[in-house]
PDB file of C-alpha atoms and ligand atoms in Angstrom:
ATOM      1  CA  MET A 475      -0.089   0.023   0.018  1.00 93.00           C
ATOM      2  CA  GLU A 476       1.507   3.402  -0.965  1.00 96.00           C
ATOM      3  CA  LEU A 477       1.786   5.961   1.653  1.00 97.00           C
ATOM      4  CA  THR A 478       1.878   9.718   0.896  1.00 97.00           C
ATOM      5  CA  VAL A 479       2.407  12.304   3.542  1.00 98.00           C
ATOM      6  CA  ASP A 480       2.205  15.699   2.169  1.00 98.00           C
ATOM      7  CA  ASN A 481       3.181  18.929   3.982  1.00 98.00           C
ATOM      8  CA  VAL A 482       1.995  17.706   7.348  1.00 98.00           C
ATOM      9  CA  SER A 483       2.531  19.896  10.359  1.00 98.00           C
ATOM     10  CA  ARG A 484       1.625  19.363  14.115  1.00 97.00           C
ATOM     11  CA  ALA A 485       2.453  21.548  16.978  1.00 97.00           C
ATOM     12  CA  PHE A 486       2.123  21.159  20.789  1.00 97.00           C
ATOM     13  CA  GLY A 487       1.663  24.354  22.856  1.00 93.00           C
ATOM     14  CA  GLY A 488       2.507  26.483  19.907  1.00 91.00           C
ATOM     15  CA  VAL A 489       5.829  24.655  19.183  1.00 95.00           C
ATOM     16  CA  TYR A 490       6.188  22.565  16.115  1.00 96.00           C
ATOM     17  CA  ALA A 491       6.784  18.747  16.829  1.00 97.00           C
ATOM     18  CA  VAL A 492       6.472  18.066  13.105  1.00 98.00           C
ATOM     19  CA  ARG A 493       6.810  20.704  10.581  1.00 97.00           C
ATOM     20  CA  GLU A 494       5.936  20.654   6.736  1.00 97.00           C
ATOM     21  CA  VAL A 495       6.896  17.009   6.491  1.00 98.00           C
ATOM     22  CA  SER A 496       6.437  15.252   3.088  1.00 98.00           C
ATOM     23  CA  LEU A 497       7.431  11.736   2.132  1.00 97.00           C
ATOM     24  CA  THR A 498       6.176   8.970  -0.116  1.00 98.00           C
ATOM     25  CA  VAL A 499       6.619   5.364   0.568  1.00 98.00           C
ATOM     26  CA  PRO A 500       5.923   3.297  -2.550  1.00 97.00           C
ATOM     27  CA  ALA A 501       3.989  -0.168  -2.051  1.00 97.00           C
ATOM     28  CA  GLY A 502       6.413  -2.889  -0.871  1.00 97.00           C
ATOM     29  CA  GLU A 503       9.227  -0.481   0.339  1.00 97.00           C
ATOM     30  CA  LEU A 504      10.852  -0.746   3.670  1.00 98.00           C
ATOM     31  CA  ARG A 505      11.305   2.894   4.712  1.00 98.00           C
ATOM     32  CA  ALA A 506      13.288   3.952   7.759  1.00 97.00           C
ATOM     33  CA  VAL A 507      12.507   7.183   9.504  1.00 97.00           C
ATOM     34  CA  ILE A 508      15.515   8.021  11.694  1.00 94.00           C
ATOM     35  CA  GLY A 509      16.450  11.147  13.732  1.00 93.00           C
ATOM     36  CA  PRO A 510      17.834  12.098  17.234  1.00 90.00           C
ATOM     37  CA  ASN A 511      15.587  11.985  20.344  1.00 89.00           C
ATOM     38  CA  GLY A 512      12.799  14.544  20.009  1.00 92.00           C
ATOM     39  CA  ALA A 513      13.214  15.019  16.155  1.00 94.00           C
ATOM     40  CA  GLY A 514       9.412  14.221  15.855  1.00 96.00           C
ATOM     41  CA  LYS A 515       9.501  10.579  14.758  1.00 96.00           C
ATOM     42  CA  SER A 516       6.829   9.242  17.220  1.00 96.00           C
ATOM     43  CA  THR A 517       4.633  12.305  16.457  1.00 97.00           C
ATOM     44  CA  LEU A 518       4.836  11.596  12.667  1.00 97.00           C
ATOM     45  CA  PHE A 519       4.128   8.085  13.249  1.00 95.00           C
ATOM     46  CA  ALA A 520       0.962   8.989  15.289  1.00 94.00           C
ATOM     47  CA  LEU A 521      -0.137  11.327  12.615  1.00 95.00           C
ATOM     48  CA  ILE A 522       0.049   8.574  10.061  1.00 95.00           C
ATOM     49  CA  GLY A 523      -1.490   5.978  12.228  1.00 92.00           C
ATOM     50  CA  GLY A 524      -4.349   8.341  13.292  1.00 90.00           C
ATOM     51  CA  GLN A 525      -3.739   8.591  16.793  1.00 89.00           C
ATOM     52  CA  LEU A 526      -2.959  12.165  16.434  1.00 93.00           C
ATOM     53  CA  ALA A 527      -4.768  14.660  14.311  1.00 93.00           C
ATOM     54  CA  VAL A 528      -2.705  16.875  11.867  1.00 96.00           C
ATOM     55  CA  ASP A 529      -2.834  20.588  12.110  1.00 97.00           C
ATOM     56  CA  SER A 530      -2.132  20.802   8.361  1.00 97.00           C
ATOM     57  CA  GLY A 531      -1.216  18.640   5.385  1.00 97.00           C
ATOM     58  CA  THR A 532      -2.510  15.465   4.042  1.00 96.00           C
ATOM     59  CA  VAL A 533      -1.960  11.746   4.657  1.00 96.00           C
ATOM     60  CA  ALA A 534      -3.065   9.415   1.705  1.00 94.00           C
ATOM     61  CA  LEU A 535      -3.162   5.551   1.537  1.00 93.00           C
ATOM     62  CA  ASP A 536      -3.172   4.497  -2.154  1.00 93.00           C
ATOM     63  CA  GLY A 537      -4.221   8.051  -2.967  1.00 92.00           C
ATOM     64  CA  VAL A 538      -7.176   8.049  -0.730  1.00 91.00           C
ATOM     65  CA  ARG A 539      -6.964  10.955   1.930  1.00 91.00           C
ATOM     66  CA  VAL A 540      -7.264   9.521   5.327  1.00 90.00           C
ATOM     67  CA  GLU A 541      -6.141  12.286   7.582  1.00 87.00           C
ATOM     68  CA  ARG A 542      -9.684  13.341   8.717  1.00 83.00           C
ATOM     69  CA  ARG A 543     -11.103   9.906   8.467  1.00 78.00           C
ATOM     70  CA  PRO A 544      -9.805   7.356  10.991  1.00 69.00           C
ATOM     71  CA  ALA A 545     -11.993   4.548   9.677  1.00 65.00           C
ATOM     72  CA  HIS A 546     -10.238   4.660   6.417  1.00 69.00           C
ATOM     73  CA  ARG A 547      -6.998   3.721   8.115  1.00 75.00           C
ATOM     74  CA  ARG A 548      -7.860   0.081   8.195  1.00 77.00           C
ATOM     75  CA  GLY A 549      -5.025  -1.591   6.551  1.00 87.00           C
ATOM     76  CA  ILE A 550      -2.444  -0.037   8.820  1.00 91.00           C
ATOM     77  CA  GLY A 551      -0.813  -2.048  11.591  1.00 91.00           C
ATOM     78  CA  VAL A 552       0.956  -0.406  14.430  1.00 91.00           C
ATOM     79  CA  VAL A 553       3.386  -1.326  16.938  1.00 91.00           C
ATOM     80  CA  PHE A 554       3.944   1.686  19.323  1.00 89.00           C
ATOM     81  CA  GLN A 555       7.291   2.729  20.992  1.00 86.00           C
ATOM     82  CA  SER A 556       7.627   0.815  24.155  1.00 78.00           C
ATOM     83  CA  ALA A 557       4.308  -1.109  23.693  1.00 78.00           C
ATOM     84  CA  ARG A 558       3.702  -3.688  26.317  1.00 84.00           C
ATOM     85  CA  VAL A 559       2.252  -7.135  25.931  1.00 89.00           C
ATOM     86  CA  PHE A 560      -1.168  -7.821  27.816  1.00 88.00           C
ATOM     87  CA  HIS A 561      -0.174  -9.311  31.097  1.00 89.00           C
ATOM     88  CA  GLY A 562      -2.289 -12.116  32.665  1.00 89.00           C
ATOM     89  CA  MET A 563      -2.932 -13.523  29.155  1.00 91.00           C
ATOM     90  CA  THR A 564      -1.184 -16.081  27.143  1.00 94.00           C
ATOM     91  CA  ALA A 565       0.696 -15.125  23.852  1.00 95.00           C
ATOM     92  CA  PHE A 566      -2.052 -16.643  21.945  1.00 94.00           C
ATOM     93  CA  GLU A 567      -4.665 -14.639  23.866  1.00 91.00           C
ATOM     94  CA  ASN A 568      -2.683 -11.416  23.111  1.00 91.00           C
ATOM     95  CA  VAL A 569      -2.902 -12.141  19.370  1.00 91.00           C
ATOM     96  CA  MET A 570      -6.586 -13.037  19.603  1.00 86.00           C
ATOM     97  CA  VAL A 571      -7.217  -9.457  20.782  1.00 78.00           C
ATOM     98  CA  GLY A 572      -5.776  -8.293  17.473  1.00 63.00           C
ATOM     99  CA  ALA A 573      -7.693 -10.892  15.444  1.00 63.00           C
ATOM    100  CA  HIS A 574     -11.063 -10.015  17.017  1.00 58.00           C
ATOM    101  CA  ALA A 575     -10.788  -6.451  15.930  1.00 54.00           C
ATOM    102  CA  VAL A 576     -10.882  -7.393  12.237  1.00 50.00           C
ATOM    103  CA  THR A 577     -13.490 -10.292  12.005  1.00 48.00           C
ATOM    104  CA  SER A 578     -16.958  -9.252  10.663  1.00 44.00           C
ATOM    105  CA  ALA A 579     -18.794 -10.439  13.842  1.00 46.00           C
ATOM    106  CA  GLY A 580     -16.602  -8.323  16.173  1.00 50.00           C
ATOM    107  CA  PHE A 581     -16.878  -7.922  19.897  1.00 50.00           C
ATOM    108  CA  LEU A 582     -20.651  -7.073  19.958  1.00 50.00           C
ATOM    109  CA  SER A 583     -22.043 -10.235  18.413  1.00 50.00           C
ATOM    110  CA  ALA A 584     -19.459 -12.230  20.404  1.00 52.00           C
ATOM    111  CA  ALA A 585     -20.699 -10.643  23.462  1.00 54.00           C
ATOM    112  CA  LEU A 586     -24.340 -11.411  22.542  1.00 54.00           C
ATOM    113  CA  ARG A 587     -23.204 -14.888  21.380  1.00 55.00           C
ATOM    114  CA  LEU A 588     -25.072 -14.476  18.044  1.00 56.00           C
ATOM    115  CA  PRO A 589     -25.230 -17.583  15.670  1.00 57.00           C
ATOM    116  CA  ARG A 590     -22.272 -16.683  13.516  1.00 62.00           C
ATOM    117  CA  HIS A 591     -20.058 -16.298  16.567  1.00 65.00           C
ATOM    118  CA  HIS A 592     -18.945 -19.984  16.860  1.00 69.00           C
ATOM    119  CA  ARG A 593     -17.823 -20.087  13.309  1.00 72.00           C
ATOM    120  CA  ASP A 594     -16.047 -16.871  13.599  1.00 75.00           C
ATOM    121  CA  GLU A 595     -14.461 -17.953  16.841  1.00 78.00           C
ATOM    122  CA  ARG A 596     -12.791 -20.966  15.216  1.00 82.00           C
ATOM    123  CA  ARG A 597     -11.595 -18.845  12.359  1.00 82.00           C
ATOM    124  CA  ILE A 598     -10.158 -16.350  14.811  1.00 82.00           C
ATOM    125  CA  ARG A 599      -8.323 -19.019  16.718  1.00 86.00           C
ATOM    126  CA  GLU A 600      -6.805 -20.474  13.566  1.00 89.00           C
ATOM    127  CA  LYS A 601      -5.776 -17.061  12.455  1.00 88.00           C
ATOM    128  CA  ALA A 602      -4.158 -16.173  15.660  1.00 90.00           C
ATOM    129  CA  LEU A 603      -1.990 -19.233  15.588  1.00 93.00           C
ATOM    130  CA  ALA A 604      -1.026 -18.562  12.049  1.00 93.00           C
ATOM    131  CA  CYS A 605       0.053 -15.049  13.008  1.00 93.00           C
ATOM    132  CA  LEU A 606       2.137 -16.541  15.858  1.00 95.00           C
ATOM    133  CA  ASP A 607       3.680 -18.985  13.504  1.00 95.00           C
ATOM    134  CA  ARG A 608       4.333 -16.190  10.907  1.00 93.00           C
ATOM    135  CA  VAL A 609       6.787 -14.367  13.415  1.00 94.00           C
ATOM    136  CA  GLY A 610       8.247 -17.736  14.688  1.00 93.00           C
ATOM    137  CA  ILE A 611       6.849 -17.900  18.101  1.00 95.00           C
ATOM    138  CA  ALA A 612       3.963 -20.509  17.840  1.00 95.00           C
ATOM    139  CA  GLY A 613       5.955 -22.521  20.404  1.00 95.00           C
ATOM    140  CA  TRP A 614       5.248 -19.920  22.875  1.00 95.00           C
ATOM    141  CA  ALA A 615       1.486 -19.759  22.241  1.00 95.00           C
ATOM    142  CA  ASN A 616       0.307 -20.913  25.619  1.00 95.00           C
ATOM    143  CA  ARG A 617       2.769 -19.199  27.890  1.00 96.00           C
ATOM    144  CA  PRO A 618       1.918 -16.208  29.726  1.00 96.00           C
ATOM    145  CA  ALA A 619       2.979 -13.186  27.609  1.00 95.00           C
ATOM    146  CA  GLU A 620       4.908 -11.508  30.414  1.00 94.00           C
ATOM    147  CA  GLU A 621       7.171 -14.542  30.794  1.00 95.00           C
ATOM    148  CA  LEU A 622       8.379 -14.413  27.046  1.00 95.00           C
ATOM    149  CA  PRO A 623      11.868 -13.080  26.645  1.00 93.00           C
ATOM    150  CA  LEU A 624      11.747  -9.439  25.409  1.00 92.00           C
ATOM    151  CA  GLY A 625      12.705 -10.384  21.796  1.00 93.00           C
ATOM    152  CA  GLN A 626       9.650 -12.873  21.718  1.00 94.00           C
ATOM    153  CA  GLN A 627       7.419 -10.174  23.254  1.00 94.00           C
ATOM    154  CA  ARG A 628       8.335  -7.814  20.330  1.00 93.00           C
ATOM    155  CA  SER A 629       7.544 -10.641  17.868  1.00 94.00           C
ATOM    156  CA  LEU A 630       4.289 -11.075  19.666  1.00 95.00           C
ATOM    157  CA  GLN A 631       3.368  -7.321  19.217  1.00 93.00           C
ATOM    158  CA  LEU A 632       4.294  -7.788  15.413  1.00 94.00           C
ATOM    159  CA  ALA A 633       1.946 -10.861  15.335  1.00 94.00           C
ATOM    160  CA  ARG A 634      -0.851  -8.936  17.010  1.00 92.00           C
ATOM    161  CA  ALA A 635      -0.507  -6.172  14.421  1.00 91.00           C
ATOM    162  CA  LEU A 636      -0.169  -8.663  11.562  1.00 91.00           C
ATOM    163  CA  CYS A 637      -3.466 -10.348  12.652  1.00 88.00           C
ATOM    164  CA  GLY A 638      -5.211  -6.925  11.529  1.00 85.00           C
ATOM    165  CA  GLU A 639      -4.089  -7.959   7.973  1.00 88.00           C
ATOM    166  CA  PRO A 640      -2.377  -4.691   7.508  1.00 91.00           C
ATOM    167  CA  ARG A 641      -1.000  -3.662   4.062  1.00 92.00           C
ATOM    168  CA  LEU A 642       1.319  -0.951   5.792  1.00 95.00           C
ATOM    169  CA  LEU A 643       3.098  -1.643   9.035  1.00 96.00           C
ATOM    170  CA  LEU A 644       4.300   1.027  11.178  1.00 96.00           C
ATOM    171  CA  LEU A 645       6.999   0.161  13.707  1.00 96.00           C
ATOM    172  CA  ASP A 646       8.261   2.573  16.367  1.00 94.00           C
ATOM    173  CA  GLU A 647      11.656   1.703  17.655  1.00 94.00           C
ATOM    174  CA  PRO A 648      10.945  -2.115  17.714  1.00 93.00           C
ATOM    175  CA  ALA A 649      14.577  -2.969  18.483  1.00 91.00           C
ATOM    176  CA  SER A 650      14.885  -0.740  21.504  1.00 90.00           C
ATOM    177  CA  GLY A 651      16.175  -2.571  24.578  1.00 89.00           C
ATOM    178  CA  LEU A 652      16.925  -5.710  22.686  1.00 91.00           C
ATOM    179  CA  ARG A 653      20.208  -7.648  22.956  1.00 92.00           C
ATOM    180  CA  ALA A 654      22.487  -8.129  19.648  1.00 92.00           C
ATOM    181  CA  ALA A 655      21.092 -11.514  18.953  1.00 92.00           C
ATOM    182  CA  GLU A 656      17.440 -10.368  19.348  1.00 93.00           C
ATOM    183  CA  ARG A 657      18.056  -7.497  17.122  1.00 92.00           C
ATOM    184  CA  GLU A 658      19.499  -9.677  14.494  1.00 92.00           C
ATOM    185  CA  HIS A 659      16.430 -11.900  14.712  1.00 92.00           C
ATOM    186  CA  LEU A 660      14.010  -9.052  14.611  1.00 93.00           C
ATOM    187  CA  ALA A 661      15.884  -7.505  11.550  1.00 94.00           C
ATOM    188  CA  GLU A 662      15.421 -10.802   9.660  1.00 94.00           C
ATOM    189  CA  LEU A 663      11.909 -10.964  10.435  1.00 94.00           C
ATOM    190  CA  ILE A 664      11.274  -7.323   9.366  1.00 96.00           C
ATOM    191  CA  THR A 665      13.206  -8.076   6.067  1.00 95.00           C
ATOM    192  CA  ARG A 666      11.193 -11.273   5.527  1.00 95.00           C
ATOM    193  CA  LEU A 667       7.757  -9.346   5.861  1.00 95.00           C
ATOM    194  CA  ARG A 668       9.017  -6.738   3.440  1.00 96.00           C
ATOM    195  CA  ASP A 669       9.881  -9.606   1.173  1.00 95.00           C
ATOM    196  CA  GLU A 670       6.434 -10.986   1.414  1.00 93.00           C
ATOM    197  CA  GLY A 671       5.099  -7.694   0.026  1.00 94.00           C
ATOM    198  CA  LEU A 672       4.175  -5.615   3.029  1.00 96.00           C
ATOM    199  CA  THR A 673       5.020  -1.750   3.058  1.00 97.00           C
ATOM    200  CA  ILE A 674       6.890  -0.868   6.253  1.00 98.00           C
ATOM    201  CA  LEU A 675       7.614   2.332   7.948  1.00 97.00           C
ATOM    202  CA  LEU A 676      10.332   1.787  10.422  1.00 97.00           C
ATOM    203  CA  VAL A 677      10.949   4.589  12.948  1.00 95.00           C
ATOM    204  CA  GLU A 678      14.361   4.104  14.594  1.00 90.00           C
ATOM    205  CA  HIS A 679      16.806   6.007  16.909  1.00 83.00           C
ATOM    206  CA  ASP A 680      19.378   3.342  16.258  1.00 82.00           C
ATOM    207  CA  VAL A 681      20.898   4.421  12.832  1.00 85.00           C
ATOM    208  CA  ALA A 682      23.108   1.209  12.588  1.00 85.00           C
ATOM    209  CA  PHE A 683      20.081  -0.975  13.011  1.00 88.00           C
ATOM    210  CA  VAL A 684      18.196   0.258   9.919  1.00 90.00           C
ATOM    211  CA  MET A 685      21.000   1.222   7.478  1.00 89.00           C
ATOM    212  CA  ARG A 686      21.366  -2.193   6.310  1.00 87.00           C
ATOM    213  CA  LEU A 687      17.629  -2.949   6.333  1.00 93.00           C
ATOM    214  CA  ALA A 688      16.043  -0.089   4.818  1.00 96.00           C
ATOM    215  CA  ASP A 689      15.434   0.445   1.033  1.00 96.00           C
ATOM    216  CA  ARG A 690      15.281   4.233   1.606  1.00 97.00           C
ATOM    217  CA  VAL A 691      15.830   6.410   4.720  1.00 96.00           C
ATOM    218  CA  THR A 692      14.136   9.690   5.716  1.00 97.00           C
ATOM    219  CA  VAL A 693      15.822  11.782   8.260  1.00 95.00           C
ATOM    220  CA  LEU A 694      14.047  14.085  10.676  1.00 95.00           C
ATOM    221  CA  ASP A 695      15.589  16.732  12.940  1.00 94.00           C
ATOM    222  CA  LEU A 696      13.704  19.319  14.896  1.00 93.00           C
ATOM    223  CA  GLY A 697      10.555  18.177  13.194  1.00 96.00           C
ATOM    224  CA  ARG A 698      11.651  18.619   9.621  1.00 96.00           C
ATOM    225  CA  VAL A 699      12.996  16.251   6.976  1.00 97.00           C
ATOM    226  CA  ILE A 700      16.663  17.064   6.487  1.00 95.00           C
ATOM    227  CA  ALA A 701      17.505  14.271   4.155  1.00 95.00           C
ATOM    228  CA  ASP A 702      15.873  11.523   2.105  1.00 96.00           C
ATOM    229  CA  GLY A 703      17.683   8.880   0.133  1.00 96.00           C
ATOM    230  CA  SER A 704      19.476   5.550  -0.025  1.00 95.00           C
ATOM    231  CA  PRO A 705      21.179   4.396   3.286  1.00 93.00           C
ATOM    232  CA  ALA A 706      24.566   5.307   1.563  1.00 92.00           C
ATOM    233  CA  GLU A 707      23.384   8.707   0.381  1.00 93.00           C
ATOM    234  CA  VAL A 708      22.081   9.536   3.877  1.00 92.00           C
ATOM    235  CA  ARG A 709      25.162   8.226   5.476  1.00 89.00           C
ATOM    236  CA  ALA A 710      27.234  10.582   3.391  1.00 89.00           C
ATOM    237  CA  ASN A 711      25.062  13.684   4.141  1.00 90.00           C
ATOM    238  CA  PRO A 712      26.867  16.253   6.157  1.00 89.00           C
ATOM    239  CA  LYS A 713      23.546  17.670   7.615  1.00 88.00           C
ATOM    240  CA  VAL A 714      22.861  14.179   9.011  1.00 88.00           C
ATOM    241  CA  LYS A 715      26.270  13.902  10.647  1.00 84.00           C
ATOM    242  CA  THR A 716      25.696  17.384  12.301  1.00 84.00           C
ATOM    243  CA  ALA A 717      22.228  16.382  13.620  1.00 82.00           C
ATOM    244  CA  TYR A 718      23.674  13.122  15.187  1.00 77.00           C
ATOM    245  CA  LEU A 719      26.999  14.313  16.284  1.00 65.00           C
ATOM    246  CA  GLY A 720      25.438  17.018  18.536  1.00 59.00           C
ATOM    247  CA  VAL A 721      27.255  20.030  17.313  1.00 54.00           C
ATOM    248  CA  ARG A 722      24.177  21.801  18.976  1.00 54.00           C
ATOM    249  CA  PRO A 723      23.088  21.188  22.450  1.00 50.00           C
ATOM    250  CA  ASP A 724      20.801  18.179  23.264  1.00 54.00           C
ATOM    251  CA  GLU A 725      17.823  20.365  23.991  1.00 55.00           C
ATOM    252  CA  PRO A 726      17.786  22.852  21.155  1.00 57.00           C
ATOM    253  CA  PRO A 727      16.264  26.273  21.731  1.00 56.00           C
ATOM    254  CA  VAL A 728      12.655  26.625  20.786  1.00 57.00           C
ATOM    255  CA  HIS A 729      13.216  29.097  18.003  1.00 61.00           C
ATOM    256  CA  ALA A 730      15.292  26.368  16.237  1.00 68.00           C
ATOM    257  CA  ARG A 731      12.289  24.086  16.146  1.00 73.00           C
ATOM    258  CA  GLY A 732       9.860  26.749  15.122  1.00 74.00           C
ATOM    259  CA  VAL A 733       7.067  28.493  16.810  1.00 75.00           C
ATOM    260  CA  VAL A 734       3.544  28.652  15.410  1.00 78.00           C
ATOM    261  CA  GLU A 735       2.804  32.267  14.353  1.00 69.00           C
TER     262      GLU A 735
HETATM  263  P1  ADP B   5      10.964  11.214  18.773  1.00 66.01           P
HETATM  264  O1  ADP B   5      10.020  10.186  18.563  1.00 66.01           O
HETATM  265  O2  ADP B   5      11.698  11.622  17.361  1.00 66.01           O
HETATM  266  O3  ADP B   5      11.867  11.187  19.916  1.00 66.01           O
HETATM  267  P2  ADP B   5       8.625  12.952  19.515  1.00 66.01           P
HETATM  268  O4  ADP B   5       7.826  12.817  18.278  1.00 66.01           O
HETATM  269  O5  ADP B   5       8.240  12.023  20.604  1.00 66.01           O
HETATM  270  O6  ADP B   5      10.210  12.702  18.979  1.00 66.01           O
HETATM  271  O7  ADP B   5       8.695  14.382  19.940  1.00 66.01           O
HETATM  272  C1  ADP B   5       8.945  15.535  19.140  1.00 66.01           C
HETATM  273  C2  ADP B   5       8.730  16.862  19.968  1.00 66.01           C
HETATM  274  O8  ADP B   5       7.363  16.870  20.248  1.00 66.01           O
HETATM  275  C3  ADP B   5       9.542  16.898  21.353  1.00 66.01           C
HETATM  276  O9  ADP B   5       9.926  18.211  21.642  1.00 66.01           O
HETATM  277  C4  ADP B   5       8.463  16.528  22.308  1.00 66.01           C
HETATM  278  O10 ADP B   5       8.671  16.986  23.644  1.00 66.01           O
HETATM  279  C5  ADP B   5       7.138  17.019  21.655  1.00 66.01           C
HETATM  280  N1  ADP B   5       5.963  16.265  21.879  1.00 66.01           N
HETATM  281  C6  ADP B   5       5.697  15.058  21.539  1.00 66.01           C
HETATM  282  N2  ADP B   5       4.556  14.600  21.891  1.00 66.01           N
HETATM  283  C7  ADP B   5       4.037  15.699  22.768  1.00 66.01           C
HETATM  284  C8  ADP B   5       2.824  15.823  23.487  1.00 66.01           C
HETATM  285  N3  ADP B   5       1.749  14.960  23.579  1.00 66.01           N
HETATM  286  N4  ADP B   5       2.784  16.953  24.131  1.00 66.01           N
HETATM  287  C9  ADP B   5       3.587  17.922  24.043  1.00 66.01           C
HETATM  288  N5  ADP B   5       4.699  17.749  23.323  1.00 66.01           N
HETATM  289  C10 ADP B   5       4.953  16.819  22.821  1.00 66.01           C
HETATM  290 MG1   MG B   6      10.014   8.521  19.819  1.00 66.01          MG
END
């Protein structure tokens, strides 16, 4: 699914978090969005996913504008930054929550036990298992989710998102907190999902993690796009080096980010 973000801005308390950002991710591409802490990555993520409203600009999926229509964002799967698994539920039940949201019967008829419920219930169970299998953790299905190692918990979050049958997957810092081997495993999984045809927007703080994964990289700094290109082009860009090497102080002055007039 093609994603087009055009001239999108969003401010908090009169200060821009995301300013005049445009990017196009063609169907099937794995795009990384990188930038230092506070660059606006998570805000952009939420503007695309619909958890936050844009102040101005447009967001389109396959050419259909969605920025004012949350219902049209079906087809987007999200894994939020520092998302947690549901405790007190098995891995399987965690994914069931994702699967329930997309079946035709849904929660209401399930609650009312309408006739179609039983048929759907079996379908959902099969689907949830298939999603766990797709990310390689079917063997953990009946374990309490909180007992899974962190790497498997991340895979579980991916499985939950995949159960919504997304065509665009948004991942906000999925590798954070993972050990080297877990990162490696996650990198392989994300690459495989891209190879299966999913369009993926991967938001990351860790440049090294995405540079070898991404087809193309967009760099944000102070809410603006400062570079966009192949990993090699971005790595060689002096503006990117400046943003990361901290020539300016960690907390830039407000005027650097831009104040809403
Ligand atoms: P990143 O994910 O790149 O670290 P964020 O998008 O989380 O950056 O934040 C960008 C800027 O917007 C920061 O200055 C942050 O403090 C501000 N910001 C983000 N969310 C909010 C919010 N809900 N309320 C106020 N300010 C926010
Ligand atoms: Mg963030």
